[in-house]
Coordinates of C-alpha atoms in Angstrom, one line a residue:
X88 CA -51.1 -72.3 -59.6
X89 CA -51.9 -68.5 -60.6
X90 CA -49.3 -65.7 -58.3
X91 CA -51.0 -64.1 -55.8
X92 CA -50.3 -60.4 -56.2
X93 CA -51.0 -57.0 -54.1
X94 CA -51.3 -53.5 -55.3
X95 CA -51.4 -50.6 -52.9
X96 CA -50.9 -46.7 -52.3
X97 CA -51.2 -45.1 -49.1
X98 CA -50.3 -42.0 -46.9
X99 CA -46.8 -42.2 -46.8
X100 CA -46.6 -42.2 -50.8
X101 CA -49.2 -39.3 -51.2
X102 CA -50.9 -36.8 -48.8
X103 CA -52.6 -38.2 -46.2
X104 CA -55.9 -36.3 -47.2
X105 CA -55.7 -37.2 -51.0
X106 CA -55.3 -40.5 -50.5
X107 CA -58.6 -40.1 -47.8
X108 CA -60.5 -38.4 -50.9
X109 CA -59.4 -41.5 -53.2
X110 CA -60.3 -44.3 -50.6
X111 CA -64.1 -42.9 -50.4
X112 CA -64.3 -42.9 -54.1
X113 CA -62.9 -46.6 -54.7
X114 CA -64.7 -48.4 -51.4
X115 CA -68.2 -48.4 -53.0
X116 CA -67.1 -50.9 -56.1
X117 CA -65.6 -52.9 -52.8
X118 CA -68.0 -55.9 -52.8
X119 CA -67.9 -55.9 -57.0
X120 CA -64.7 -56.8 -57.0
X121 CA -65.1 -59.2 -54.4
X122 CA -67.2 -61.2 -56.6
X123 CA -64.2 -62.0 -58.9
X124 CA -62.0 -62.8 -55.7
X125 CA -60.0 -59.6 -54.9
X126 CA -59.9 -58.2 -51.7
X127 CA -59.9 -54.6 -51.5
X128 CA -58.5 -52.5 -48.4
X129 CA -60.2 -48.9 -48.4
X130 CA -59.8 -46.9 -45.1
X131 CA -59.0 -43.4 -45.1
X132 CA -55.1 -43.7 -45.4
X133 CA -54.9 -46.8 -48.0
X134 CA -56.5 -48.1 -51.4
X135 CA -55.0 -51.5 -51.6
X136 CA -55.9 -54.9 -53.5
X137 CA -55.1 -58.3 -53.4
X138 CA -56.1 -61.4 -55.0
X139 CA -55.0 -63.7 -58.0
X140 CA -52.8 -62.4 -60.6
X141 CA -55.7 -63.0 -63.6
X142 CA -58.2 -61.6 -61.0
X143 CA -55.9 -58.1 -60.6
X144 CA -55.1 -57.8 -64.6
X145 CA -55.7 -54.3 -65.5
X146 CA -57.5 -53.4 -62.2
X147 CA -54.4 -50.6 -61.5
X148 CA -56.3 -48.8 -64.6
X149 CA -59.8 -49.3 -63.0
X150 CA -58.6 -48.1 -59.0
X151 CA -55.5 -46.4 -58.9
X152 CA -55.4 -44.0 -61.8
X153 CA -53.4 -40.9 -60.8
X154 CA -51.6 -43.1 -58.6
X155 CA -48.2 -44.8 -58.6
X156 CA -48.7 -48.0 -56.9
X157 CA -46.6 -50.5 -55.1
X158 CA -46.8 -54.3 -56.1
X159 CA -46.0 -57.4 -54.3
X160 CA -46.3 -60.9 -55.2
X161 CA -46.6 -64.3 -53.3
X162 CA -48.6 -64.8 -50.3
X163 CA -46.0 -64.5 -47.7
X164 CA -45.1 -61.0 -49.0
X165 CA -48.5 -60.3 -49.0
X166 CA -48.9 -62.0 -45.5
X167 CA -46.1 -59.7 -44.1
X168 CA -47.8 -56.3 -45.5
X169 CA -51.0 -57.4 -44.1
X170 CA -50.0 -58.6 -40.6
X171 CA -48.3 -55.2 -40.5
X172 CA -51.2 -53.1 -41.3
X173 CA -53.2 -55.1 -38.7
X174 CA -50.7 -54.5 -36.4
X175 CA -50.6 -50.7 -36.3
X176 CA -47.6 -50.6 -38.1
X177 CA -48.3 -48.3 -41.6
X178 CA -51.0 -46.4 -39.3
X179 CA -51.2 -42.7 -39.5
X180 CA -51.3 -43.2 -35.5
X181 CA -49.0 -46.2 -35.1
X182 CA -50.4 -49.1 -32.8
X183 CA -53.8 -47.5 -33.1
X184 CA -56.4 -49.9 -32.5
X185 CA -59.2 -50.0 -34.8
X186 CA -57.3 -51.0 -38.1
X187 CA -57.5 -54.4 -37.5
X188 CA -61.0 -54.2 -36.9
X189 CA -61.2 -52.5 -40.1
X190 CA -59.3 -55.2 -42.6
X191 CA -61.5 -57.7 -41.0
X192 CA -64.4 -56.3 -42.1
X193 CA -63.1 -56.2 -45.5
X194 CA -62.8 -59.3 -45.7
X195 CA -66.3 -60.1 -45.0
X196 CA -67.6 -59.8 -48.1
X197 CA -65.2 -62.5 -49.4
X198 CA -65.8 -66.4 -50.5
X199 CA -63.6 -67.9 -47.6
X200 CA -62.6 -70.6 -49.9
X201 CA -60.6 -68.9 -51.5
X202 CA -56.7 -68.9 -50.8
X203 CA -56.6 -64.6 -50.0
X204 CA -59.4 -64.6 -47.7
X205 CA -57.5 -67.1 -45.6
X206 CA -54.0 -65.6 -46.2
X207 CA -55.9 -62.4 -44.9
X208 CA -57.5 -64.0 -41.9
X209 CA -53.7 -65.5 -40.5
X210 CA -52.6 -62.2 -41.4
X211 CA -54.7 -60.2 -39.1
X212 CA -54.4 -62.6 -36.5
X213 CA -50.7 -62.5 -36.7
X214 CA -50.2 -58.5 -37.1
X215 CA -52.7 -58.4 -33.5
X216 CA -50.7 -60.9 -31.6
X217 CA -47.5 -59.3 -32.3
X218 CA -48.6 -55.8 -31.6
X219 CA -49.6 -57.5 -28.3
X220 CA -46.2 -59.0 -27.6
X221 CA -44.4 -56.3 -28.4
X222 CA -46.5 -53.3 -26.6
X223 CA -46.8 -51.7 -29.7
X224 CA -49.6 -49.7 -28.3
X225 CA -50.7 -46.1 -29.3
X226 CA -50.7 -44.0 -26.1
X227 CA -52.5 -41.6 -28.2
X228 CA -55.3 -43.2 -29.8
X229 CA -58.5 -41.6 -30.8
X230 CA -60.0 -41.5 -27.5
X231 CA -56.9 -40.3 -25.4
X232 CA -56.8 -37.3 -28.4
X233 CA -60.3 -36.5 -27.5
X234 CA -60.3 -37.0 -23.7
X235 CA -56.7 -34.5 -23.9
X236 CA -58.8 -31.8 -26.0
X237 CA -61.2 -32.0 -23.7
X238 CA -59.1 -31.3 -20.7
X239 CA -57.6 -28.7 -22.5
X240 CA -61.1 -26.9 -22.6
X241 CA -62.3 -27.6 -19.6
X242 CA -58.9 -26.3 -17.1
X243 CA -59.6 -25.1 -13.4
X244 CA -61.7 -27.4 -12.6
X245 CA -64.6 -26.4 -14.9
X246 CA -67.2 -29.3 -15.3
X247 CA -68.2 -29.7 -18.4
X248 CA -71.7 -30.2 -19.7
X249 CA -72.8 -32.7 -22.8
X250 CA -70.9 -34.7 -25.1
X251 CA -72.7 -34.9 -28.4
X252 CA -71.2 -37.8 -30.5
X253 CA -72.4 -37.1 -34.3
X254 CA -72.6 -40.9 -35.4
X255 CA -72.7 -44.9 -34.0
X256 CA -70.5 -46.4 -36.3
X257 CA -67.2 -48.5 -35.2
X258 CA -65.9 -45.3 -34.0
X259 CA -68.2 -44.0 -32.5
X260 CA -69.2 -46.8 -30.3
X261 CA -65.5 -47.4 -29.4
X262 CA -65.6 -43.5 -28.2
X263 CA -68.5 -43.9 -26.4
X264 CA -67.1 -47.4 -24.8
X265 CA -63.7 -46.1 -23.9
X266 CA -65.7 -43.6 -21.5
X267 CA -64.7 -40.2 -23.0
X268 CA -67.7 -38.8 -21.6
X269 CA -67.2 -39.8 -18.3
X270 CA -66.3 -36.1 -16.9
X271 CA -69.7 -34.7 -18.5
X272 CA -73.5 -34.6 -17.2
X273 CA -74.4 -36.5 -20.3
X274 CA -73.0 -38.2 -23.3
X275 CA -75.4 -37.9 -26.6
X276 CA -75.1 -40.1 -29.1
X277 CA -76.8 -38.2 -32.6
X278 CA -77.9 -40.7 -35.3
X279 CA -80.3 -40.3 -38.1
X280 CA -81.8 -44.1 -37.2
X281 CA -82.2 -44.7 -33.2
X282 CA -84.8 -46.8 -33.3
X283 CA -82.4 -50.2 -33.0
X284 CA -79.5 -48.4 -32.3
X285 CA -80.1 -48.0 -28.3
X286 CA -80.6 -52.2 -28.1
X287 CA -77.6 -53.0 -30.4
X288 CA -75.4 -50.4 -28.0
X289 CA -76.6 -52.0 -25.1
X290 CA -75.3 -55.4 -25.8
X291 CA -71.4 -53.3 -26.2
X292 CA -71.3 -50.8 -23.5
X293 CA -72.4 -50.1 -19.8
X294 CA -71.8 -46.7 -20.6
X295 CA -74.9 -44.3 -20.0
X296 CA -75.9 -42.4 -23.4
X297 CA -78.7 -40.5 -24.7
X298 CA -80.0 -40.8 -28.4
X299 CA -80.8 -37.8 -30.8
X300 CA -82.0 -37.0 -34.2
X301 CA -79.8 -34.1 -35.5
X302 CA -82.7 -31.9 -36.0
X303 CA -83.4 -32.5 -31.8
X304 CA -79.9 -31.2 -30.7
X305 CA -79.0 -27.4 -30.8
X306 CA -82.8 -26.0 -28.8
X307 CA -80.6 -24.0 -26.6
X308 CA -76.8 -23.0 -26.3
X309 CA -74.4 -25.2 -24.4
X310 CA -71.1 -23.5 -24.5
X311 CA -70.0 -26.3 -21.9
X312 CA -70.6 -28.9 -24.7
X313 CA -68.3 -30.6 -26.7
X314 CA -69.3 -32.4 -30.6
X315 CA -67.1 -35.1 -31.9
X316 CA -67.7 -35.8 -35.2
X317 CA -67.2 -39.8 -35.6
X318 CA -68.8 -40.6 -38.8
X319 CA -68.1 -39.7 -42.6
X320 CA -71.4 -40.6 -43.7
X321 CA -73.0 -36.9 -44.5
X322 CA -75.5 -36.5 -47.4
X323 CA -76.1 -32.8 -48.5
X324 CA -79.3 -33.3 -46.4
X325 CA -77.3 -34.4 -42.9
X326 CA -74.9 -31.6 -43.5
X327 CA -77.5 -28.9 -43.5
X328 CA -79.3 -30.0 -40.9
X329 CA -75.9 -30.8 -38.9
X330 CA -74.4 -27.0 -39.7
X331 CA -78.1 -25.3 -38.6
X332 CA -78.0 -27.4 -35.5
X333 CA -74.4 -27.3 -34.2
X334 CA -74.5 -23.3 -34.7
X335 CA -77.4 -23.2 -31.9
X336 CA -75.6 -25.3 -30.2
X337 CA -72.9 -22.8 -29.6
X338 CA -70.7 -26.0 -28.4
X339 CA -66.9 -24.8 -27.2
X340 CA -65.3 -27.3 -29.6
X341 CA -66.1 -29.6 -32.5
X342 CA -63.5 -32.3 -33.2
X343 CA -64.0 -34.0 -36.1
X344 CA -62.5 -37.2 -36.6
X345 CA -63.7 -38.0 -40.2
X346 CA -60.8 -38.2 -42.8
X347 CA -62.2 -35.5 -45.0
X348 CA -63.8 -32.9 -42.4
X349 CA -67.5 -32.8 -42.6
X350 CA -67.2 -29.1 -42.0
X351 CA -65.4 -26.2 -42.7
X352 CA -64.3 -23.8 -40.3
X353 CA -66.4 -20.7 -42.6
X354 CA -69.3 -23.0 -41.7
X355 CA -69.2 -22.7 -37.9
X356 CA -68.1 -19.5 -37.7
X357 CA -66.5 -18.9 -34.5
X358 CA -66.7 -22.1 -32.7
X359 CA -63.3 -23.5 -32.5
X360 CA -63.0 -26.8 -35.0
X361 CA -60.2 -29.1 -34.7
X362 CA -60.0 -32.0 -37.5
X363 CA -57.3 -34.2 -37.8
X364 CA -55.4 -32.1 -39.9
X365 CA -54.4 -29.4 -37.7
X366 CA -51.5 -28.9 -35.8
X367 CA -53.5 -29.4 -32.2
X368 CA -54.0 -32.8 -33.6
X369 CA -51.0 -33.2 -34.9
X370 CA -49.2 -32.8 -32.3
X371 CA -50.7 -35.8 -30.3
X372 CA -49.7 -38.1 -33.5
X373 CA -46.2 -36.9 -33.4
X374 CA -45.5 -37.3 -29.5
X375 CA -47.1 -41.0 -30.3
X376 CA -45.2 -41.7 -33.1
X377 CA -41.9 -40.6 -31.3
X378 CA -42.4 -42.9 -29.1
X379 CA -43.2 -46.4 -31.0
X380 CA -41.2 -45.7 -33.6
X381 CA -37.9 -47.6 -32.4
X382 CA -40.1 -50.5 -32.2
X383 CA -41.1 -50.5 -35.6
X384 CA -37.9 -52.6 -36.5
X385 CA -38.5 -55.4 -33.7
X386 CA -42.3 -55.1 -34.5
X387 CA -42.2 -56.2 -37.9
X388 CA -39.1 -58.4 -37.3
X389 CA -41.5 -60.4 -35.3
X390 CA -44.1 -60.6 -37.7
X391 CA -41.8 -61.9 -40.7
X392 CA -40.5 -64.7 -38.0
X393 CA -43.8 -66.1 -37.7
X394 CA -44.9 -65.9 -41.1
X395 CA -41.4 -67.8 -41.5
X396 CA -42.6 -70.7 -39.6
X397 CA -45.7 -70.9 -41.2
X398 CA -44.1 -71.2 -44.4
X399 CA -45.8 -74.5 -45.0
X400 CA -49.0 -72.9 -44.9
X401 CA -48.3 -70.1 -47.0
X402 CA -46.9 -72.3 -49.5
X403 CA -50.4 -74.5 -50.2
X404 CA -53.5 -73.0 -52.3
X405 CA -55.4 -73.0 -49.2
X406 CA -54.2 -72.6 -46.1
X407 CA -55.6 -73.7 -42.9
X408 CA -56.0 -70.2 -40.5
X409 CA -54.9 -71.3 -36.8
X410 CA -56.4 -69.8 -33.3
X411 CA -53.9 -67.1 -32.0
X412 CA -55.2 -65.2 -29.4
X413 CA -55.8 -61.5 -29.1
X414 CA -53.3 -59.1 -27.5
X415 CA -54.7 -57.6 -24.6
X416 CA -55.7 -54.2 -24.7

């Protein structure tokens, strides 16, 4: 039986916006090298890849050049580091939420017959039931970032005007469900393609939301508005348009939550723009981190226990992936 083996970088062995610039280059060649059985783990903190020994030869040439990566071999190991990412625990933000979401849909594009997309499966399953059992739970995710920026600009009671969410991806539409608009006249969500967009939303959030083209935002000033960025999908073309609009827009802040900013702060001139790189954001990560970090040692002490007593299943070419229900939220 051929070793199953797992290469990875990540944030804490580079910079956290290198290894972003690296993930976006190797993601495309994501369902190519699914073809020949390796799963490959892109998201904006981590290029990592897993799948047979033979399948892996010479692939740290092909997607980690530059790079000094980590190995692991056998499919508990792997199991472990997998159930841990899942469960928040290597996370910029630890216990954010959206990472299991995220190795889930990179598995997708695998043959579930085969032994890693199975391993992977128990493995999410396992890193989300143990962040439920042990609370580890980011009190500053994404959205409470955004809804504390917001308070921030809008002190004294002030009402604010619009929320303008630039893009309906994952996070977006997690954004937009969590109810970060909720102290505004109006949430906007801006999308290049509306037309299914407002039916697909529907069916996800009871939230009220207004769609627009780029090119329709930005007819007047609304220095009451705030823009979160939420999407790293910007052609040259977007990023035009985006820049002309958002400088009529005259918005009080633009948050932009991509991994490599969509802007540049010469670009809006004199609008304030947070990205997660500056020391506003920053400083929400830290006071999170503080605070789950003594957890980390019981968190993934949990996780290897239950990969321990599934030993059995670990230990056969293709293991059966149990029900284990979600931790609530």
């Amino acid at each position: 039986m051929t070793e199953l083996l797992g290469l990875y970088v990540d944030h804490q062995m580079t910079s956290p916006f290198a290894m972003a610039q690296h993930s976006a280059k190797i993601k495309p060649i994501a369902n190519e090298l699914a073809r020949c059985g390796v799963l490959l783990v892109t998201t904006c903190l981590r290029v990592e890849a897993y799948g047979d020994e033979r399948a892996l030869r010479n692939i740290d040439r092909a997607i980690f050049s530059g790079f000094s990566c980590e190995r692991i071999g056998g499919a508990a190991a792997i199991a472990q580091r997998l159930a841990e990412i899942a469960s928040g625990a290597h996370s910029q933000i630890l216990g954010e939420s959206y990472i299991g979401d995220q190795l889930a849909k990179a598995t997708e594009c695998l043959d579930p017959n085969l032994p890693i997309f199975q391993i992977a499966r128990l493995a999410i399953d396992i890193g989300r039931a143990a962040r439920g059992r042990q609370r580890f739970i980011a009190s500053f995710n994404y959205d409470q970032i955004v809804r504390d920026i917001i308070a921030d600009r809008f002190q004294n009671g002030e009402l604010p005007d619009c929320l303008y969410m630039i893009g309906a991806g994952m996070l977006g539409r997690e954004l937009v469900r969590s109810g970060v608009g909720e102290r505004f006249r109006s949430t906007v969500i801006v999308t290049r393609n509306p037309k299914n967009l407002r039916k697909r939303l529907r069916a996800t959030t009871d939230k009220e939301f207004a769609l627009m083209r780029p090119a329709e935002i930005g007819r007047v000033p609304e220095p009451r508005s705030i823009v979160v960025i939420a999407t790293a999908d910007v052609n040259e073309e977007y990023l035009t348009i985006l820049e002309n609009a958002l400088l009529q827009l005259e918005p009080r802040t633009i948050v932009d939550l991509s991994s490599i900013p969509v802007l540049s702060n010469t670009e809006v001139g004199k609008i304030k723009y947070v990205t997660m790189y500056d020391d506003e954001f920053l400083r929400f990560i830290d006071k999170n981190n503080n605070h789950l970090a003594p957890k980390l040692p019981t968190l993934c002490s949990d996780i290897e226990a239950t990969i321990r007593n599934c030993k059995s299943i670990f230990s056969r070419r293709r293991p059966a992936v149990p029900h284990t229900d979600s931790p609530t939220e």
